[in-house]
PDB file of N, CA and C in Angstrom:
ATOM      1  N   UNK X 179     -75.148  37.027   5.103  1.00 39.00           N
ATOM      2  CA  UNK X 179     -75.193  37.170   6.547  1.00 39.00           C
ATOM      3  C   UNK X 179     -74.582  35.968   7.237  1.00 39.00           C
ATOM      4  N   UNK X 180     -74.770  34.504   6.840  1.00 41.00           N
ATOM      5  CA  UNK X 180     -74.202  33.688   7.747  1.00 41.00           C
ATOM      6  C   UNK X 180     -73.568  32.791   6.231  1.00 41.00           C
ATOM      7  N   UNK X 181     -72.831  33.521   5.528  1.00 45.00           N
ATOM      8  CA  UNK X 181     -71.961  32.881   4.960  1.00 45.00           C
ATOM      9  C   UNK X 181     -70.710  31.770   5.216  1.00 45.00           C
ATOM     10  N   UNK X 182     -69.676  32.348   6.100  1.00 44.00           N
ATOM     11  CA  UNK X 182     -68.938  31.230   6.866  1.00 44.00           C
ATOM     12  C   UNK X 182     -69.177  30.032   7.165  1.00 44.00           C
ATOM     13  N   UNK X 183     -69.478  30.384   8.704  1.00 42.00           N
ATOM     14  CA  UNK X 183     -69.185  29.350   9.084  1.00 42.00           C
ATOM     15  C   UNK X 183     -71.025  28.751   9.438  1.00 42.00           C
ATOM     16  N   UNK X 184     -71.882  29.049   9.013  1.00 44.00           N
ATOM     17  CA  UNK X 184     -73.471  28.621   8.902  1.00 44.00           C
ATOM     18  C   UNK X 184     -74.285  28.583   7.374  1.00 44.00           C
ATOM     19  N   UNK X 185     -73.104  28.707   6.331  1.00 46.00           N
ATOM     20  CA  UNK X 185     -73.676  28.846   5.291  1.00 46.00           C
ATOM     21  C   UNK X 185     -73.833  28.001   4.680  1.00 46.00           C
ATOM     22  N   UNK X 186     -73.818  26.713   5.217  1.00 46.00           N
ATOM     23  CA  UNK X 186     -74.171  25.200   4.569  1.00 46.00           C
ATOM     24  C   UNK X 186     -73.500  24.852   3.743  1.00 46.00           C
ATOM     25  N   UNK X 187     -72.346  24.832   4.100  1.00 46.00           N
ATOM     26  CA  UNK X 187     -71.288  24.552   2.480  1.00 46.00           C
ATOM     27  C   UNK X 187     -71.531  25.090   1.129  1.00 46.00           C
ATOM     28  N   UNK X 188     -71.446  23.890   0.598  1.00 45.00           N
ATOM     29  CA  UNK X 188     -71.124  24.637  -1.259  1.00 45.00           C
ATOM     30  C   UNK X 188     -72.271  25.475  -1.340  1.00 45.00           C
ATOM     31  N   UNK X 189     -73.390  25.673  -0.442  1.00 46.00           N
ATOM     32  CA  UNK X 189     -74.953  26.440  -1.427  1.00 46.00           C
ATOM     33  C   UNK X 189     -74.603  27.494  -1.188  1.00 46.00           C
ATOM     34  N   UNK X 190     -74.917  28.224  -2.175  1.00 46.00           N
ATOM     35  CA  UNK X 190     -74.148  29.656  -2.145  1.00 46.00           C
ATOM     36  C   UNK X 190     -75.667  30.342  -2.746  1.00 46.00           C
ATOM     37  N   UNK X 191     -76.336  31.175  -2.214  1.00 46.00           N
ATOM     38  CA  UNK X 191     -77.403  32.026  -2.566  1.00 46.00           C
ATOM     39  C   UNK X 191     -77.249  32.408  -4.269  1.00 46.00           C
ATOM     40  N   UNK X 192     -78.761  32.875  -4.965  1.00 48.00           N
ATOM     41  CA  UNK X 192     -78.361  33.215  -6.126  1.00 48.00           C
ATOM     42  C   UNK X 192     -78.054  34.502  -5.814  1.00 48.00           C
ATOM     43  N   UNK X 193     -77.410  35.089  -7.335  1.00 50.00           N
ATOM     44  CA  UNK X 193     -76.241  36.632  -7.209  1.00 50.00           C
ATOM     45  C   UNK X 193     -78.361  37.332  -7.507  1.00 50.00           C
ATOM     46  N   UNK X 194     -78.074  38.698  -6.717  1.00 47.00           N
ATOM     47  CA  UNK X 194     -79.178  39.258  -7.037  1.00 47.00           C
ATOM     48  C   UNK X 194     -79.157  40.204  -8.103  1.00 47.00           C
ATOM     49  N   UNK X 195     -80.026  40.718  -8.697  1.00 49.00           N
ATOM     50  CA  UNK X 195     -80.324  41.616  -9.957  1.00 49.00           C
ATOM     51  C   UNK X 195     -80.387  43.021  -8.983  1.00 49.00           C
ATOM     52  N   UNK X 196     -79.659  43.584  -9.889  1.00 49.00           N
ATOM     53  CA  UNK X 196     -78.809  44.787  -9.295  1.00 49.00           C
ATOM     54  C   UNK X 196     -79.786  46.143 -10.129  1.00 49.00           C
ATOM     55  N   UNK X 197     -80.435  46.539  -9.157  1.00 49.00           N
ATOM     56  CA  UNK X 197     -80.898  48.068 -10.235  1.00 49.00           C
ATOM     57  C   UNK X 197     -79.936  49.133 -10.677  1.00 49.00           C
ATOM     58  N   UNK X 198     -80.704  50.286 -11.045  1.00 50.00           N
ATOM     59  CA  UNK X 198     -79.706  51.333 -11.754  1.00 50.00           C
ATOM     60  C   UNK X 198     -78.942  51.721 -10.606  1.00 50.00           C
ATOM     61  N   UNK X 199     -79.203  51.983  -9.331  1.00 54.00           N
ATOM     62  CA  UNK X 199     -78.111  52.717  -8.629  1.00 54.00           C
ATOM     63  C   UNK X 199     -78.019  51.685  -7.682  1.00 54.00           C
ATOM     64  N   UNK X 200     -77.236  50.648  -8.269  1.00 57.00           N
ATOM     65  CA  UNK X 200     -76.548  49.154  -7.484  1.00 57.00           C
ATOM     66  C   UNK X 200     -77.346  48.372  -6.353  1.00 57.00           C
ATOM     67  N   UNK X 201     -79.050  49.102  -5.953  1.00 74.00           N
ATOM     68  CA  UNK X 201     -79.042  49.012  -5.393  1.00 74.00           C
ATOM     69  C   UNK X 201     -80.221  47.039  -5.714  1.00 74.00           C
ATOM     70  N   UNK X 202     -79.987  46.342  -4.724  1.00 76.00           N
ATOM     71  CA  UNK X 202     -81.312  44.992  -5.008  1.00 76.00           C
ATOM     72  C   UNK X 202     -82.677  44.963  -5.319  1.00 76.00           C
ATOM     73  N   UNK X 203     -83.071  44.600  -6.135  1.00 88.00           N
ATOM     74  CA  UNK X 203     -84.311  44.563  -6.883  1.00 88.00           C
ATOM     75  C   UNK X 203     -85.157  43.635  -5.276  1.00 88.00           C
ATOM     76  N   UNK X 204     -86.296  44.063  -5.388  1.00 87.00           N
ATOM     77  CA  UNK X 204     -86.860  43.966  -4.019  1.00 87.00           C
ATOM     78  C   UNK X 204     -87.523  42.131  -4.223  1.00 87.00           C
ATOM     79  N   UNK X 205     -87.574  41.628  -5.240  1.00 90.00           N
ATOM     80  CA  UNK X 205     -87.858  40.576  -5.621  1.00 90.00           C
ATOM     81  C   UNK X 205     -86.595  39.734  -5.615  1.00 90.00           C
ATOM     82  N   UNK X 206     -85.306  39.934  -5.535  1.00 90.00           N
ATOM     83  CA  UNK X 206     -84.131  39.385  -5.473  1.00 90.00           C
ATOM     84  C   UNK X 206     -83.790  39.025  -3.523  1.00 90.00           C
ATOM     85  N   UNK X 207     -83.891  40.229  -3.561  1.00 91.00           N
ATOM     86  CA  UNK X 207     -83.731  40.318  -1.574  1.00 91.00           C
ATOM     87  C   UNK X 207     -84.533  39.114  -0.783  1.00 91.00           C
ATOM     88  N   UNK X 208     -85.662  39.402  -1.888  1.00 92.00           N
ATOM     89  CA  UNK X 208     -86.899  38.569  -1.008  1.00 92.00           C
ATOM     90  C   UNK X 208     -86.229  36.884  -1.144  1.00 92.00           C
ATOM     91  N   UNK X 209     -86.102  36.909  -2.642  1.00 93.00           N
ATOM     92  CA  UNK X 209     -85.294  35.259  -2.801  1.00 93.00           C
ATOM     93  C   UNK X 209     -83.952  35.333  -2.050  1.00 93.00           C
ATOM     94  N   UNK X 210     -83.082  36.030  -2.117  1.00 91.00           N
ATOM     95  CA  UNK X 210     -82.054  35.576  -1.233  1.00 91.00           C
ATOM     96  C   UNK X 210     -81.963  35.362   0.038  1.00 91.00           C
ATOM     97  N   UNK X 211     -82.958  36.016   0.481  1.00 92.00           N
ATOM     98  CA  UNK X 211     -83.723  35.656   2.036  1.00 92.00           C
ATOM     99  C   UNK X 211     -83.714  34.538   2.500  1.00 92.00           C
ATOM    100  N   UNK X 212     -84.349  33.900   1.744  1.00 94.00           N
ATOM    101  CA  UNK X 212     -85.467  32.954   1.794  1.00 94.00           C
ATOM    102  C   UNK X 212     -84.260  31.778   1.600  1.00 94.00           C
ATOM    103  N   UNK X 213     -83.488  31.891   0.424  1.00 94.00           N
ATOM    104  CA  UNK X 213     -82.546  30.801   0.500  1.00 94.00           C
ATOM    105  C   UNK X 213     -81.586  30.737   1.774  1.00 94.00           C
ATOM    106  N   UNK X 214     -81.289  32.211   2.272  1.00 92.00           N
ATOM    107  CA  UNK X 214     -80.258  31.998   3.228  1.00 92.00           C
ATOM    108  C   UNK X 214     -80.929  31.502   4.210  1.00 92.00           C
ATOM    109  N   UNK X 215     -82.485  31.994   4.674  1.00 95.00           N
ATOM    110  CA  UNK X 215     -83.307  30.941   5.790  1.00 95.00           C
ATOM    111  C   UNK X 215     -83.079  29.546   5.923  1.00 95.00           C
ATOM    112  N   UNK X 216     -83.757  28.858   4.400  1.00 95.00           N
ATOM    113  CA  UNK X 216     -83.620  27.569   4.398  1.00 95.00           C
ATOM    114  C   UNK X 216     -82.233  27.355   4.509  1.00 95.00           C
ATOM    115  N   UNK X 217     -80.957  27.531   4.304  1.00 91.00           N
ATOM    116  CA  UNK X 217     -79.568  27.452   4.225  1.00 91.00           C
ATOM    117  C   UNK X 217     -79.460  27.022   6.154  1.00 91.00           C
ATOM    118  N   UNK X 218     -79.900  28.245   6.865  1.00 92.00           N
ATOM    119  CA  UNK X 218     -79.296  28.158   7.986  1.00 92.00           C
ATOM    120  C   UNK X 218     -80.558  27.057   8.760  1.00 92.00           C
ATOM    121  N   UNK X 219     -81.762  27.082   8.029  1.00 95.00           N
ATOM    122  CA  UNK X 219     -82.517  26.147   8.988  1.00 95.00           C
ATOM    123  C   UNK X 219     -82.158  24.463   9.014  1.00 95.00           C
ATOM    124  N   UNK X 220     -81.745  24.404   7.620  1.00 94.00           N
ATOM    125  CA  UNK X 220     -81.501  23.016   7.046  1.00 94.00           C
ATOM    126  C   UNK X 220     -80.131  22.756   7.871  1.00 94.00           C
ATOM    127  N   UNK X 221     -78.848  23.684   8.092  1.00 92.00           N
ATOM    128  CA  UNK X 221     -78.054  23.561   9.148  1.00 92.00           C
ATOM    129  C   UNK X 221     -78.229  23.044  10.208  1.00 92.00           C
ATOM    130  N   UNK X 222     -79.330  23.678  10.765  1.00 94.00           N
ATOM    131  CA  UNK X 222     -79.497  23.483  12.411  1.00 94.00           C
ATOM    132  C   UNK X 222     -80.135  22.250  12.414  1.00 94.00           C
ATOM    133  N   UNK X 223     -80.989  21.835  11.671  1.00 96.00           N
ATOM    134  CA  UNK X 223     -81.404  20.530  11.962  1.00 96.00           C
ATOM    135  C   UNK X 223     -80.458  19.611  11.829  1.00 96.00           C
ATOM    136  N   UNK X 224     -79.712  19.762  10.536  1.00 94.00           N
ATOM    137  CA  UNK X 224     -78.360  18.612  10.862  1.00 94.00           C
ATOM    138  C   UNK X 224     -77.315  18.928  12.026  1.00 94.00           C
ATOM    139  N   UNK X 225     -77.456  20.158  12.428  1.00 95.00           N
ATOM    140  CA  UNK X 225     -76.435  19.995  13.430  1.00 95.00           C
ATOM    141  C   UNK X 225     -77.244  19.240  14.986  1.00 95.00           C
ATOM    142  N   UNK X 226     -78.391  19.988  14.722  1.00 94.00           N
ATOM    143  CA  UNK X 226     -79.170  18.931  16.166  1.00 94.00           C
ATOM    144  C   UNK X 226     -79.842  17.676  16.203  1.00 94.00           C
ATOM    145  N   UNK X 227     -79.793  17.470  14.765  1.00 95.00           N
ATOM    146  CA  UNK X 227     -79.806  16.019  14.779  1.00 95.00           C
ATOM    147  C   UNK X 227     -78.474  14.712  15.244  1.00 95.00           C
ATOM    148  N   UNK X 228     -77.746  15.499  14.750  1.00 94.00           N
ATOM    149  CA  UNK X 228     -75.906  14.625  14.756  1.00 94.00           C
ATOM    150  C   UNK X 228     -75.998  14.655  16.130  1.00 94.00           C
ATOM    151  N   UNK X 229     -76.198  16.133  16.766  1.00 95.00           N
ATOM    152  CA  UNK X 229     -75.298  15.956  18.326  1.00 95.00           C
ATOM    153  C   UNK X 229     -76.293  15.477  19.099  1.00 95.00           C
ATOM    154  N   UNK X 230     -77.900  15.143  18.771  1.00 93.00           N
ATOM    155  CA  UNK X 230     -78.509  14.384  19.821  1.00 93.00           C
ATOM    156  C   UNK X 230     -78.291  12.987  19.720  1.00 93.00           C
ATOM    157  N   UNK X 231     -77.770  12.583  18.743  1.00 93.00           N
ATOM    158  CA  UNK X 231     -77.453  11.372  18.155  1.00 93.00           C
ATOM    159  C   UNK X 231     -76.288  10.912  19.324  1.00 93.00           C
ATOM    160  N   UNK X 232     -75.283  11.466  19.143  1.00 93.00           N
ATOM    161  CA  UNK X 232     -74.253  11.571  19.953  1.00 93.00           C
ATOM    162  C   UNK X 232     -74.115  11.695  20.907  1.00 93.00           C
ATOM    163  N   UNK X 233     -74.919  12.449  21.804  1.00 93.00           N
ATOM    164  CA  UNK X 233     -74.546  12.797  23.027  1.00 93.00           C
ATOM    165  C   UNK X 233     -75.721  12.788  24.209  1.00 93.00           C
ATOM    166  N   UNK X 234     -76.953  12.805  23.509  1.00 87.00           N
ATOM    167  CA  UNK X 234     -78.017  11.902  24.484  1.00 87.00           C
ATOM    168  C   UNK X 234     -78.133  10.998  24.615  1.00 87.00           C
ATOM    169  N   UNK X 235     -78.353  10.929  26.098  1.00 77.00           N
ATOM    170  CA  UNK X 235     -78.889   9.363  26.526  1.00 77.00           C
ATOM    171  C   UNK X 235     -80.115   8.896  25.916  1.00 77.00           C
ATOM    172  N   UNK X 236     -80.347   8.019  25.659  1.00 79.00           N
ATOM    173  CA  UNK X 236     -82.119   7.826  25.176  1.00 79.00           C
ATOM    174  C   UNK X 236     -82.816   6.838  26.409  1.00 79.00           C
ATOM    175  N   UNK X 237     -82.202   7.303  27.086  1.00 78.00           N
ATOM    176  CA  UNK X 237     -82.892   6.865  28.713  1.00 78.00           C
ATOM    177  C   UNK X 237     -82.903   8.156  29.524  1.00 78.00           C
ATOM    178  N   UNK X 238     -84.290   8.750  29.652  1.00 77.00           N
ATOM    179  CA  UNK X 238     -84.099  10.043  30.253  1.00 77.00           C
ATOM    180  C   UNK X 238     -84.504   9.560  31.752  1.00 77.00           C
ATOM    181  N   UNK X 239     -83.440   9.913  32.822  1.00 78.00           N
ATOM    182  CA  UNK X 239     -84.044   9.846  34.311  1.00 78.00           C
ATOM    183  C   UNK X 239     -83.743  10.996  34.654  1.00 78.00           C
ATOM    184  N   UNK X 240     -83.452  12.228  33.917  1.00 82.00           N
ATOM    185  CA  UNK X 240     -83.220  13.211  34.901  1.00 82.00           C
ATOM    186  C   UNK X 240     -83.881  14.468  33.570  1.00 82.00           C
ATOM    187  N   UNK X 241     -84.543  15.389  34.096  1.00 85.00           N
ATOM    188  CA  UNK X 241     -85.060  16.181  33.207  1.00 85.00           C
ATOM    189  C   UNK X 241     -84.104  17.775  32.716  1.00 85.00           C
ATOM    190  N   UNK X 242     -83.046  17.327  33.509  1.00 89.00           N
ATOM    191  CA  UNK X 242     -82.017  18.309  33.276  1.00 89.00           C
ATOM    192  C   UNK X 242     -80.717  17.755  32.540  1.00 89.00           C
ATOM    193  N   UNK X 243     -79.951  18.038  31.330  1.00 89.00           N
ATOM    194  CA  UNK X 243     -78.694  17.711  31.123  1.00 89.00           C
ATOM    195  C   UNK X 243     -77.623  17.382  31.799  1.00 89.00           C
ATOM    196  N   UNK X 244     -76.997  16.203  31.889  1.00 89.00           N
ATOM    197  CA  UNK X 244     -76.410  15.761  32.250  1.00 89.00           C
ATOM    198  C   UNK X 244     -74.842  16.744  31.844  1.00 89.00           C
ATOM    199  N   UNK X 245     -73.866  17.067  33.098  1.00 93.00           N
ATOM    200  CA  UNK X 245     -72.417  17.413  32.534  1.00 93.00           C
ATOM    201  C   UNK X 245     -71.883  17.300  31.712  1.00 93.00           C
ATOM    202  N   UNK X 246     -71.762  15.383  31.455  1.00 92.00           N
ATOM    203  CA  UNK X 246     -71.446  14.834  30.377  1.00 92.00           C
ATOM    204  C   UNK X 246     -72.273  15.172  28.689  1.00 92.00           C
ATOM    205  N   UNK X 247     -73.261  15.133  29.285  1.00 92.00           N
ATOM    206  CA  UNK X 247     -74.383  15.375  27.852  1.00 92.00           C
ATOM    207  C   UNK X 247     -74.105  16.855  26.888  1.00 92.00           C
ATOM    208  N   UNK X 248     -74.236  17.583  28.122  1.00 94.00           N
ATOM    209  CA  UNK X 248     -73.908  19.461  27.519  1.00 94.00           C
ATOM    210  C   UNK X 248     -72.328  19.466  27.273  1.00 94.00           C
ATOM    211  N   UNK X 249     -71.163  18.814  27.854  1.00 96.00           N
ATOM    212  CA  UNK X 249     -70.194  19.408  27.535  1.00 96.00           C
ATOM    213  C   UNK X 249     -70.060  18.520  26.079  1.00 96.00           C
ATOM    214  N   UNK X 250     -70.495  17.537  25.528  1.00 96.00           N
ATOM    215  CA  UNK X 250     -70.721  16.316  24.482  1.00 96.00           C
ATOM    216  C   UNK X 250     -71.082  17.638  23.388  1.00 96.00           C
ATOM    217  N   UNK X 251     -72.477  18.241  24.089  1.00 95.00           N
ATOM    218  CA  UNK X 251     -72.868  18.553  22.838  1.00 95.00           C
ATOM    219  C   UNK X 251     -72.110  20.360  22.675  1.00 95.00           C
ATOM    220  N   UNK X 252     -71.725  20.765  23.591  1.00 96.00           N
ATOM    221  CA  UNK X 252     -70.788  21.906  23.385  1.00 96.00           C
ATOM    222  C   UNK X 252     -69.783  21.773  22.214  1.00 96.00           C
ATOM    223  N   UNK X 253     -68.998  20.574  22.814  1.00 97.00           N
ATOM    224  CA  UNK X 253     -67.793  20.127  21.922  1.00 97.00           C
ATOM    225  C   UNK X 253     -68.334  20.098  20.362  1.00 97.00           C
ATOM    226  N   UNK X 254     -69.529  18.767  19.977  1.00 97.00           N
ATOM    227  CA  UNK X 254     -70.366  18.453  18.872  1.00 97.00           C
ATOM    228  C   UNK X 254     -70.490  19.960  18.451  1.00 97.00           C
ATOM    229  N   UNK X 255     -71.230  20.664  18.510  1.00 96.00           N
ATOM    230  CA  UNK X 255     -71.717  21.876  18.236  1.00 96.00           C
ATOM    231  C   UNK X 255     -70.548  22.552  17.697  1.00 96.00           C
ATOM    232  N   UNK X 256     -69.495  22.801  18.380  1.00 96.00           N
ATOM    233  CA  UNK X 256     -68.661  23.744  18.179  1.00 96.00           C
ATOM    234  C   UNK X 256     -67.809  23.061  17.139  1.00 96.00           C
ATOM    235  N   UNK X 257     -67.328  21.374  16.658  1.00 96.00           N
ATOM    236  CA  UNK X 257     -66.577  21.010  15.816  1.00 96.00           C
ATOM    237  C   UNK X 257     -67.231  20.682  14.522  1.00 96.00           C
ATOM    238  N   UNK X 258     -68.694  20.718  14.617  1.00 94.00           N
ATOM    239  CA  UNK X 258     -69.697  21.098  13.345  1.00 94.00           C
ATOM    240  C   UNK X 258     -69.264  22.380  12.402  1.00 94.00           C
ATOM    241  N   UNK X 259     -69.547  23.565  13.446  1.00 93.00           N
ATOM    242  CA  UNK X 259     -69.227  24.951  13.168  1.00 93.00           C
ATOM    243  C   UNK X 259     -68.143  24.770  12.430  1.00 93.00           C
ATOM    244  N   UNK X 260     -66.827  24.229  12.723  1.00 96.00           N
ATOM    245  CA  UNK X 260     -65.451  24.642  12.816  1.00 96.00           C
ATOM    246  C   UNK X 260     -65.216  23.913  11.331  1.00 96.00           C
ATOM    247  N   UNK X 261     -65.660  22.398  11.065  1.00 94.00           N
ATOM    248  CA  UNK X 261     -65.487  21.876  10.004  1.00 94.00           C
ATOM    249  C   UNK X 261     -66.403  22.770   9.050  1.00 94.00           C
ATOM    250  N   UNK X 262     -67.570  23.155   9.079  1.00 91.00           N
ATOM    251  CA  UNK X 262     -68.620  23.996   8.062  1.00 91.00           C
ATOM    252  C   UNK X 262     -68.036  25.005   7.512  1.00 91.00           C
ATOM    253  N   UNK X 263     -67.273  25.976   8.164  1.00 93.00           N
ATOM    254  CA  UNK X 263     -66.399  26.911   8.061  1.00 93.00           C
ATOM    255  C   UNK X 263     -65.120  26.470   7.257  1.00 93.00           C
ATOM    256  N   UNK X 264     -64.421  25.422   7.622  1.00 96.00           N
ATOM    257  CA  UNK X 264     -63.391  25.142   6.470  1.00 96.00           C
ATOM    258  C   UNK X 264     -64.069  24.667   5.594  1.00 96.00           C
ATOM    259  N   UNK X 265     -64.479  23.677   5.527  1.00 94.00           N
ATOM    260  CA  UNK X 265     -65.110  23.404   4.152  1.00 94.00           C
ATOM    261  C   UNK X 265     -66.152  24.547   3.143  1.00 94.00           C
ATOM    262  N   UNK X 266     -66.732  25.472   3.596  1.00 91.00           N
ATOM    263  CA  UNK X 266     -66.678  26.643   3.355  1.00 91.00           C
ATOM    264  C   UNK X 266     -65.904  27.824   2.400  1.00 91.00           C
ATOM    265  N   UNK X 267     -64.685  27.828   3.232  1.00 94.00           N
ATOM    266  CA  UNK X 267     -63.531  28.534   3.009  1.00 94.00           C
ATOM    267  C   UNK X 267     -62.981  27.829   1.928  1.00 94.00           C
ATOM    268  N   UNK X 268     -62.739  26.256   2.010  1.00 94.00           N
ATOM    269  CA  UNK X 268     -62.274  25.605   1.163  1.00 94.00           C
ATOM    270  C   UNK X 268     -62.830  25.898  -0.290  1.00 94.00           C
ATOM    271  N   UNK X 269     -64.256  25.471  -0.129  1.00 93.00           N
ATOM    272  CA  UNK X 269     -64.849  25.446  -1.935  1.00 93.00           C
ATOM    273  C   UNK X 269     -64.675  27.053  -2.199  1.00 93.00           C
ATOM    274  N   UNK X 270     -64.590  28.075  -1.684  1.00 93.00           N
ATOM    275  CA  UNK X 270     -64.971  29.532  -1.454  1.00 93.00           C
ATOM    276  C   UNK X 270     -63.308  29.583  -2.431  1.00 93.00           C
ATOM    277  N   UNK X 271     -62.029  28.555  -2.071  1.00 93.00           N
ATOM    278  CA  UNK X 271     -61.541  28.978  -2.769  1.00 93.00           C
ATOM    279  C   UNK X 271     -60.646  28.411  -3.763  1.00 93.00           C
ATOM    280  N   UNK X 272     -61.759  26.975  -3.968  1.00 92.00           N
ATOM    281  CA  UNK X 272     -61.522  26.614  -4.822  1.00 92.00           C
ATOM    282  C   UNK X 272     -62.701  27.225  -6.062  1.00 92.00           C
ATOM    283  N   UNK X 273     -63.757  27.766  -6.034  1.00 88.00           N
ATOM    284  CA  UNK X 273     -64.232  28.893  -6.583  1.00 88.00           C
ATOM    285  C   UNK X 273     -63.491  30.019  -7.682  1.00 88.00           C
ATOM    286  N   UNK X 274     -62.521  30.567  -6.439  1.00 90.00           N
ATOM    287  CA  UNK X 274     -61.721  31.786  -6.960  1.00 90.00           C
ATOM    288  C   UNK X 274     -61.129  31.007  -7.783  1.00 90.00           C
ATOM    289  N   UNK X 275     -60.310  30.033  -7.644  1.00 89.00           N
ATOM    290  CA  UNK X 275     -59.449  29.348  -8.306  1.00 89.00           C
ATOM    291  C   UNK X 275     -60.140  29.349  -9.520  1.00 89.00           C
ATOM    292  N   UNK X 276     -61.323  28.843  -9.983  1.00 87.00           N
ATOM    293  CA  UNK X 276     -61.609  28.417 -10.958  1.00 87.00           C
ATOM    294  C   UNK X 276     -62.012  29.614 -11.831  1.00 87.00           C
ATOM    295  N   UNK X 277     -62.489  30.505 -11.427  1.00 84.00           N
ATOM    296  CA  UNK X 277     -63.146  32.032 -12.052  1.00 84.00           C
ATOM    297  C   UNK X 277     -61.994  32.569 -12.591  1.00 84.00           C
ATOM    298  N   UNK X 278     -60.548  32.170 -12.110  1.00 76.00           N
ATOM    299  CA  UNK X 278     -59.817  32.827 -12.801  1.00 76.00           C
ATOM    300  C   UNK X 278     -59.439  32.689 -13.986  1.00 76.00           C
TER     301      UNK X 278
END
């Protein structure tokens, strides 16, 4: 589901056990779940950790985001995504490469 560009780089879910009519063993689903959860939760914390790092003030006088602050962390946010996704794509095919 959030393979791309939220799939935390190299961790790649385990392959699930496939029953007789292809379909996922209900004990497989449940683990691949669960990894892709932690996958995308462990994401978000590094991604909202980096961009508060970056782009908040740690002097709060105003209880609303600053222009500067949201368009900081727009940018942050969105060049997280963008690198996760190549690097992604990248091992994804340096992968193929190697299976062959």
């Amino acid at each position: 589901m959030f393979g791309g560009a939220l799939g935390g780089g190299s961790q790649q879910p385990a392959q699930p056990a496939m029953g007789g009519q292809g379909q996922m063993d209900p004990n497989a689903q449940l683990m691949a779940a669960e990894q892709e959860m932690e996958m995308v939760t462990t994401m978000f914390e590094h991604l909202t950790d980096l961009c508060y790092k970056k782009c908040l003030i740690q002097r709060y006088s105003d209880e609303e985001l600053t222009k500067a602050e949201s368009v900081c962390i727009d940018r942050c946010a969105a060049k997280y995504f963008q690198v996760n996704r190549e690097v992604s794509d990248k091992l994804a095919k340096m992968s193929q490469a190697n299976s062959m």
